[in-house]
mmCIF file of N, CA and C in Angstrom:
data_model
loop_
_atom_site.group_PDB
_atom_site.id
_atom_site.type_symbol
_atom_site.label_atom_id
_atom_site.label_comp_id
_atom_site.label_asym_id
_atom_site.label_seq_id
_atom_site.Cartn_x
_atom_site.Cartn_y
_atom_site.Cartn_z
ATOM 1 N N UNK A 282 0.844 -1.169 0.000
ATOM 2 C CA UNK A 282 0.000 0.000 0.000
ATOM 3 C C UNK A 282 0.892 1.236 0.000
ATOM 4 N N UNK A 283 0.502 2.217 -0.798
ATOM 5 C CA UNK A 283 1.272 3.452 -0.889
ATOM 6 C C UNK A 283 0.954 4.370 0.289
ATOM 7 N N UNK A 284 1.950 5.031 0.752
ATOM 8 C CA UNK A 284 1.774 5.970 1.842
ATOM 9 C C UNK A 284 1.392 7.341 1.270
ATOM 10 N N UNK A 285 0.577 8.085 1.968
ATOM 11 C CA UNK A 285 0.155 9.403 1.504
ATOM 12 C C UNK A 285 1.181 10.484 1.825
ATOM 13 N N UNK A 286 2.122 10.195 2.670
ATOM 14 C CA UNK A 286 3.131 11.197 3.022
ATOM 15 C C UNK A 286 4.015 11.537 1.825
ATOM 16 N N UNK A 287 4.551 10.590 1.071
ATOM 17 C CA UNK A 287 5.353 10.990 -0.081
ATOM 18 C C UNK A 287 4.546 11.778 -1.116
ATOM 19 N N UNK A 288 3.282 11.441 -1.315
ATOM 20 C CA UNK A 288 2.454 12.186 -2.255
ATOM 21 C C UNK A 288 2.245 13.614 -1.761
ATOM 22 N N UNK A 289 1.982 13.776 -0.484
ATOM 23 C CA UNK A 289 1.800 15.115 0.079
ATOM 24 C C UNK A 289 3.094 15.919 -0.024
ATOM 25 N N UNK A 290 4.216 15.272 0.208
ATOM 26 C CA UNK A 290 5.506 15.944 0.096
ATOM 27 C C UNK A 290 5.754 16.370 -1.344
ATOM 28 N N UNK A 291 5.444 15.487 -2.271
ATOM 29 C CA UNK A 291 5.617 15.813 -3.681
ATOM 30 C C UNK A 291 4.738 16.992 -4.087
ATOM 31 N N UNK A 292 3.482 16.969 -3.709
ATOM 32 C CA UNK A 292 2.564 18.046 -4.069
ATOM 33 C C UNK A 292 2.985 19.375 -3.445
ATOM 34 N N UNK A 293 3.489 19.326 -2.233
ATOM 35 C CA UNK A 293 3.987 20.543 -1.594
ATOM 36 C C UNK A 293 5.202 21.085 -2.335
ATOM 37 N N UNK A 294 6.093 20.207 -2.714
ATOM 38 C CA UNK A 294 7.288 20.634 -3.449
ATOM 39 C C UNK A 294 6.916 21.241 -4.793
ATOM 40 N N UNK A 295 5.974 20.645 -5.479
ATOM 41 C CA UNK A 295 5.548 21.168 -6.779
ATOM 42 C C UNK A 295 4.860 22.521 -6.605
ATOM 43 N N UNK A 296 4.117 22.682 -5.520
ATOM 44 C CA UNK A 296 3.390 23.927 -5.294
ATOM 45 C C UNK A 296 4.320 25.098 -4.997
ATOM 46 N N UNK A 297 5.486 24.838 -4.398
ATOM 47 C CA UNK A 297 6.373 25.945 -4.034
ATOM 48 C C UNK A 297 7.477 26.215 -5.059
ATOM 49 N N UNK A 298 7.539 25.397 -6.093
ATOM 50 C CA UNK A 298 8.532 25.646 -7.138
ATOM 51 C C UNK A 298 8.133 26.918 -7.878
ATOM 52 N N UNK A 299 9.057 27.862 -8.010
ATOM 53 C CA UNK A 299 8.692 29.109 -8.695
ATOM 54 C C UNK A 299 8.420 28.874 -10.179
ATOM 55 N N UNK A 300 7.506 29.653 -10.690
ATOM 56 C CA UNK A 300 7.158 29.563 -12.102
ATOM 57 C C UNK A 300 8.225 30.252 -12.934
ATOM 58 N N UNK A 301 8.625 29.659 -14.012
ATOM 59 C CA UNK A 301 9.599 30.281 -14.906
ATOM 60 C C UNK A 301 8.868 31.201 -15.872
ATOM 61 N N UNK A 302 9.469 32.342 -16.122
ATOM 62 C CA UNK A 302 8.877 33.305 -17.041
ATOM 63 C C UNK A 302 9.767 33.447 -18.262
ATOM 64 N N UNK A 303 9.138 33.603 -19.403
ATOM 65 C CA UNK A 303 9.872 33.720 -20.657
ATOM 66 C C UNK A 303 10.065 35.174 -21.054
ATOM 67 N N UNK A 304 9.907 36.093 -20.110
ATOM 68 C CA UNK A 304 10.054 37.509 -20.406
ATOM 69 C C UNK A 304 11.389 37.874 -21.027
ATOM 70 N N UNK A 305 12.517 37.473 -20.432
ATOM 71 C CA UNK A 305 13.804 37.819 -21.037
ATOM 72 C C UNK A 305 13.974 37.239 -22.443
ATOM 73 N N UNK A 306 13.436 36.067 -22.664
ATOM 74 C CA UNK A 306 13.498 35.464 -23.997
ATOM 75 C C UNK A 306 12.665 36.282 -24.983
ATOM 76 N N UNK A 307 11.478 36.687 -24.549
ATOM 77 C CA UNK A 307 10.617 37.516 -25.398
ATOM 78 C C UNK A 307 11.273 38.858 -25.689
ATOM 79 N N UNK A 308 11.948 39.411 -24.691
ATOM 80 C CA UNK A 308 12.648 40.679 -24.881
ATOM 81 C C UNK A 308 13.730 40.543 -25.953
ATOM 82 N N UNK A 309 14.473 39.467 -25.912
ATOM 83 C CA UNK A 309 15.514 39.234 -26.913
ATOM 84 C C UNK A 309 14.955 39.069 -28.313
ATOM 85 N N UNK A 310 13.844 38.357 -28.426
ATOM 86 C CA UNK A 310 13.211 38.191 -29.734
ATOM 87 C C UNK A 310 12.710 39.539 -30.244
ATOM 88 N N UNK A 311 12.140 40.325 -29.360
ATOM 89 C CA UNK A 311 11.623 41.642 -29.747
ATOM 90 C C UNK A 311 12.764 42.543 -30.227
ATOM 91 N N UNK A 312 13.879 42.560 -29.499
ATOM 92 C CA UNK A 312 15.020 43.380 -29.894
ATOM 93 C C UNK A 312 15.584 42.925 -31.241
ATOM 94 N N UNK A 313 15.602 41.639 -31.456
ATOM 95 C CA UNK A 313 16.070 41.114 -32.740
ATOM 96 C C UNK A 313 15.165 41.589 -33.871
ATOM 97 N N UNK A 314 13.870 41.572 -33.630
ATOM 98 C CA UNK A 314 12.926 42.060 -34.626
ATOM 99 C C UNK A 314 13.117 43.547 -34.911
ATOM 100 N N UNK A 315 13.328 44.326 -33.859
ATOM 101 C CA UNK A 315 13.552 45.764 -34.042
ATOM 102 C C UNK A 315 14.806 46.020 -34.869
ATOM 103 N N UNK A 316 15.871 45.316 -34.554
ATOM 104 C CA UNK A 316 17.121 45.524 -35.290
ATOM 105 C C UNK A 316 17.021 45.053 -36.736
ATOM 106 N N UNK A 317 16.257 44.003 -36.973
ATOM 107 C CA UNK A 317 16.058 43.526 -38.340
ATOM 108 C C UNK A 317 15.328 44.576 -39.174
ATOM 109 N N UNK A 318 14.316 45.181 -38.584
ATOM 110 C CA UNK A 318 13.579 46.237 -39.283
ATOM 111 C C UNK A 318 14.473 47.459 -39.493
ATOM 112 N N UNK A 319 15.323 47.770 -38.516
ATOM 113 C CA UNK A 319 16.235 48.911 -38.662
ATOM 114 C C UNK A 319 17.224 48.677 -39.796
ATOM 115 N N UNK A 320 17.727 47.468 -39.921
ATOM 116 C CA UNK A 320 18.638 47.144 -41.025
ATOM 117 C C UNK A 320 17.921 47.321 -42.362
ATOM 118 N N UNK A 321 16.679 46.868 -42.442
ATOM 119 C CA UNK A 321 15.904 47.028 -43.676
ATOM 120 C C UNK A 321 15.637 48.511 -43.963
ATOM 121 N N UNK A 322 15.383 49.272 -42.918
ATOM 122 C CA UNK A 322 15.135 50.704 -43.075
ATOM 123 C C UNK A 322 16.385 51.414 -43.595
ATOM 124 N N UNK A 323 17.523 51.077 -43.026
ATOM 125 C CA UNK A 323 18.790 51.659 -43.495
ATOM 126 C C UNK A 323 19.042 51.276 -44.953
ATOM 127 N N UNK A 324 18.797 50.028 -45.287
ATOM 128 C CA UNK A 324 19.027 49.573 -46.665
ATOM 129 C C UNK A 324 18.116 50.325 -47.634
ATOM 130 N N UNK A 325 16.877 50.555 -47.228
ATOM 131 C CA UNK A 325 15.955 51.301 -48.077
ATOM 132 C C UNK A 325 16.413 52.749 -48.248
ATOM 133 N N UNK A 326 17.117 53.262 -47.238
ATOM 134 C CA UNK A 326 17.625 54.632 -47.308
ATOM 135 C C UNK A 326 18.977 54.696 -48.017
ATOM 136 N N UNK A 327 19.517 53.549 -48.386
ATOM 137 C CA UNK A 327 20.789 53.509 -49.101
ATOM 138 C C UNK A 327 22.005 53.552 -48.209
ATOM 139 N N UNK A 328 21.867 53.112 -46.971
ATOM 140 C CA UNK A 328 22.992 53.120 -46.026
ATOM 141 C C UNK A 328 23.159 51.725 -45.436
ATOM 142 N N UNK A 329 24.241 51.544 -44.710
ATOM 143 C CA UNK A 329 24.514 50.281 -44.034
ATOM 144 C C UNK A 329 24.362 50.518 -42.542
ATOM 145 N N UNK A 330 23.551 49.701 -41.898
ATOM 146 C CA UNK A 330 23.285 49.845 -40.462
ATOM 147 C C UNK A 330 24.580 49.714 -39.672
ATOM 148 N N UNK A 331 24.803 50.645 -38.765
ATOM 149 C CA UNK A 331 25.984 50.604 -37.914
ATOM 150 C C UNK A 331 27.155 51.404 -38.448
ATOM 151 N N UNK A 332 27.027 51.996 -39.618
ATOM 152 C CA UNK A 332 28.148 52.741 -40.188
ATOM 153 C C UNK A 332 27.902 54.247 -40.223
ATOM 154 N N UNK A 333 26.720 54.680 -39.812
ATOM 155 C CA UNK A 333 26.377 56.102 -39.875
ATOM 156 C C UNK A 333 26.331 56.661 -38.459
ATOM 157 N N UNK A 334 27.009 57.789 -38.255
ATOM 158 C CA UNK A 334 26.908 58.481 -36.972
ATOM 159 C C UNK A 334 25.959 59.657 -37.142
ATOM 160 N N UNK A 335 25.189 59.935 -36.125
ATOM 161 C CA UNK A 335 24.198 61.011 -36.210
ATOM 162 C C UNK A 335 24.904 62.354 -36.067
ATOM 163 N N UNK A 336 25.162 62.976 -37.189
ATOM 164 C CA UNK A 336 25.800 64.279 -37.208
ATOM 165 C C UNK A 336 24.980 65.257 -38.020
ATOM 166 N N UNK A 337 25.593 66.381 -38.345
ATOM 167 C CA UNK A 337 24.900 67.434 -39.079
ATOM 168 C C UNK A 337 24.487 66.975 -40.473
ATOM 169 N N UNK A 338 25.327 66.207 -41.143
ATOM 170 C CA UNK A 338 25.039 65.803 -42.516
ATOM 171 C C UNK A 338 24.292 64.496 -42.656
ATOM 172 N N UNK A 339 23.732 63.994 -41.569
ATOM 173 C CA UNK A 339 23.016 62.718 -41.627
ATOM 174 C C UNK A 339 21.688 62.889 -42.355
ATOM 175 N N UNK A 340 21.397 62.026 -43.337
ATOM 176 C CA UNK A 340 20.124 62.132 -44.059
ATOM 177 C C UNK A 340 18.926 61.964 -43.126
ATOM 178 N N UNK A 341 17.861 62.641 -43.468
ATOM 179 C CA UNK A 341 16.644 62.602 -42.652
ATOM 180 C C UNK A 341 16.095 61.180 -42.555
ATOM 181 N N UNK A 342 16.213 60.402 -43.615
ATOM 182 C CA UNK A 342 15.704 59.025 -43.599
ATOM 183 C C UNK A 342 16.428 58.184 -42.543
ATOM 184 N N UNK A 343 17.730 58.408 -42.400
ATOM 185 C CA UNK A 343 18.500 57.658 -41.392
ATOM 186 C C UNK A 343 18.078 58.078 -39.988
ATOM 187 N N UNK A 344 17.855 59.366 -39.790
ATOM 188 C CA UNK A 344 17.382 59.834 -38.482
ATOM 189 C C UNK A 344 16.008 59.253 -38.160
ATOM 190 N N UNK A 345 15.167 59.108 -39.176
ATOM 191 C CA UNK A 345 13.853 58.488 -38.967
ATOM 192 C C UNK A 345 13.995 57.015 -38.601
ATOM 193 N N UNK A 346 14.946 56.335 -39.238
ATOM 194 C CA UNK A 346 15.207 54.925 -38.897
ATOM 195 C C UNK A 346 15.667 54.808 -37.449
ATOM 196 N N UNK A 347 16.548 55.724 -37.031
ATOM 197 C CA UNK A 347 17.039 55.700 -35.651
ATOM 198 C C UNK A 347 15.913 55.952 -34.659
ATOM 199 N N UNK A 348 15.034 56.900 -34.985
ATOM 200 C CA UNK A 348 13.906 57.198 -34.100
ATOM 201 C C UNK A 348 12.964 56.001 -33.997
ATOM 202 N N UNK A 349 12.707 55.357 -35.121
ATOM 203 C CA UNK A 349 11.834 54.176 -35.110
ATOM 204 C C UNK A 349 12.464 53.034 -34.309
ATOM 205 N N UNK A 350 13.773 52.873 -34.445
ATOM 206 C CA UNK A 350 14.461 51.823 -33.677
ATOM 207 C C UNK A 350 14.374 52.103 -32.182
ATOM 208 N N UNK A 351 14.536 53.355 -31.807
ATOM 209 C CA UNK A 351 14.430 53.707 -30.394
ATOM 210 C C UNK A 351 13.040 53.450 -29.833
ATOM 211 N N UNK A 352 12.022 53.779 -30.603
ATOM 212 C CA UNK A 352 10.646 53.543 -30.172
ATOM 213 C C UNK A 352 10.358 52.051 -30.060
ATOM 214 N N UNK A 353 10.810 51.294 -31.028
ATOM 215 C CA UNK A 353 10.597 49.851 -31.015
ATOM 216 C C UNK A 353 11.324 49.202 -29.832
ATOM 217 N N UNK A 354 12.560 49.618 -29.611
ATOM 218 C CA UNK A 354 13.339 49.049 -28.508
ATOM 219 C C UNK A 354 12.712 49.380 -27.159
ATOM 220 N N UNK A 355 12.177 50.580 -27.033
ATOM 221 C CA UNK A 355 11.512 50.950 -25.781
ATOM 222 C C UNK A 355 10.259 50.109 -25.559
ATOM 223 N N UNK A 356 9.562 49.789 -26.632
ATOM 224 C CA UNK A 356 8.362 48.956 -26.509
ATOM 225 C C UNK A 356 8.708 47.535 -26.099
ATOM 226 N N UNK A 357 9.921 47.102 -26.375
ATOM 227 C CA UNK A 357 10.337 45.744 -26.012
ATOM 228 C C UNK A 357 10.461 45.555 -24.502
ATOM 229 N N UNK A 358 10.565 46.642 -23.773
ATOM 230 C CA UNK A 358 10.666 46.525 -22.325
ATOM 231 C C UNK A 358 9.424 45.838 -21.770
ATOM 232 N N UNK A 359 8.261 46.138 -22.343
ATOM 233 C CA UNK A 359 7.025 45.488 -21.901
ATOM 234 C C UNK A 359 7.105 43.978 -22.110
ATOM 235 N N UNK A 360 7.724 43.555 -23.205
ATOM 236 C CA UNK A 360 7.854 42.114 -23.451
ATOM 237 C C UNK A 360 8.792 41.475 -22.431
ATOM 238 N N UNK A 361 9.779 42.225 -21.969
ATOM 239 C CA UNK A 361 10.717 41.687 -20.988
ATOM 240 C C UNK A 361 10.093 41.471 -19.624
ATOM 241 N N UNK A 362 9.080 42.249 -19.299
ATOM 242 C CA UNK A 362 8.438 42.127 -17.990
ATOM 243 C C UNK A 362 7.154 41.305 -18.032
ATOM 244 N N UNK A 363 6.747 40.897 -19.202
ATOM 245 C CA UNK A 363 5.497 40.145 -19.321
ATOM 246 C C UNK A 363 5.652 38.741 -18.738
ATOM 247 N N UNK A 364 4.748 38.335 -17.858
ATOM 248 C CA UNK A 364 4.828 36.986 -17.279
ATOM 249 C C UNK A 364 4.289 35.925 -18.240
ATOM 250 N N UNK A 365 5.147 35.446 -19.105
ATOM 251 C CA UNK A 365 4.745 34.425 -20.072
ATOM 252 C C UNK A 365 5.204 33.060 -19.559
ATOM 253 N N UNK A 366 4.275 32.200 -19.219
ATOM 254 C CA UNK A 366 4.688 30.893 -18.663
ATOM 255 C C UNK A 366 5.254 29.961 -19.718
#
């Protein structure tokens, strides 16, 4: 006959195990998506991502790409804190 003590111990252990959240993983996927779109935006503007510094002679299209990347990256913070089981 099985004892109920090991079952109770098992259920207690399972109940107190913390839940894992996929927030950091989602944040990484979101950032990857933002950077992929930024690379496409730079290519459409005729530039290579990572080679342009924001100075006086920077084309407006590149500045728009940078602004969009910043907005997208900021939105990814919500994905990092989302409790996704």
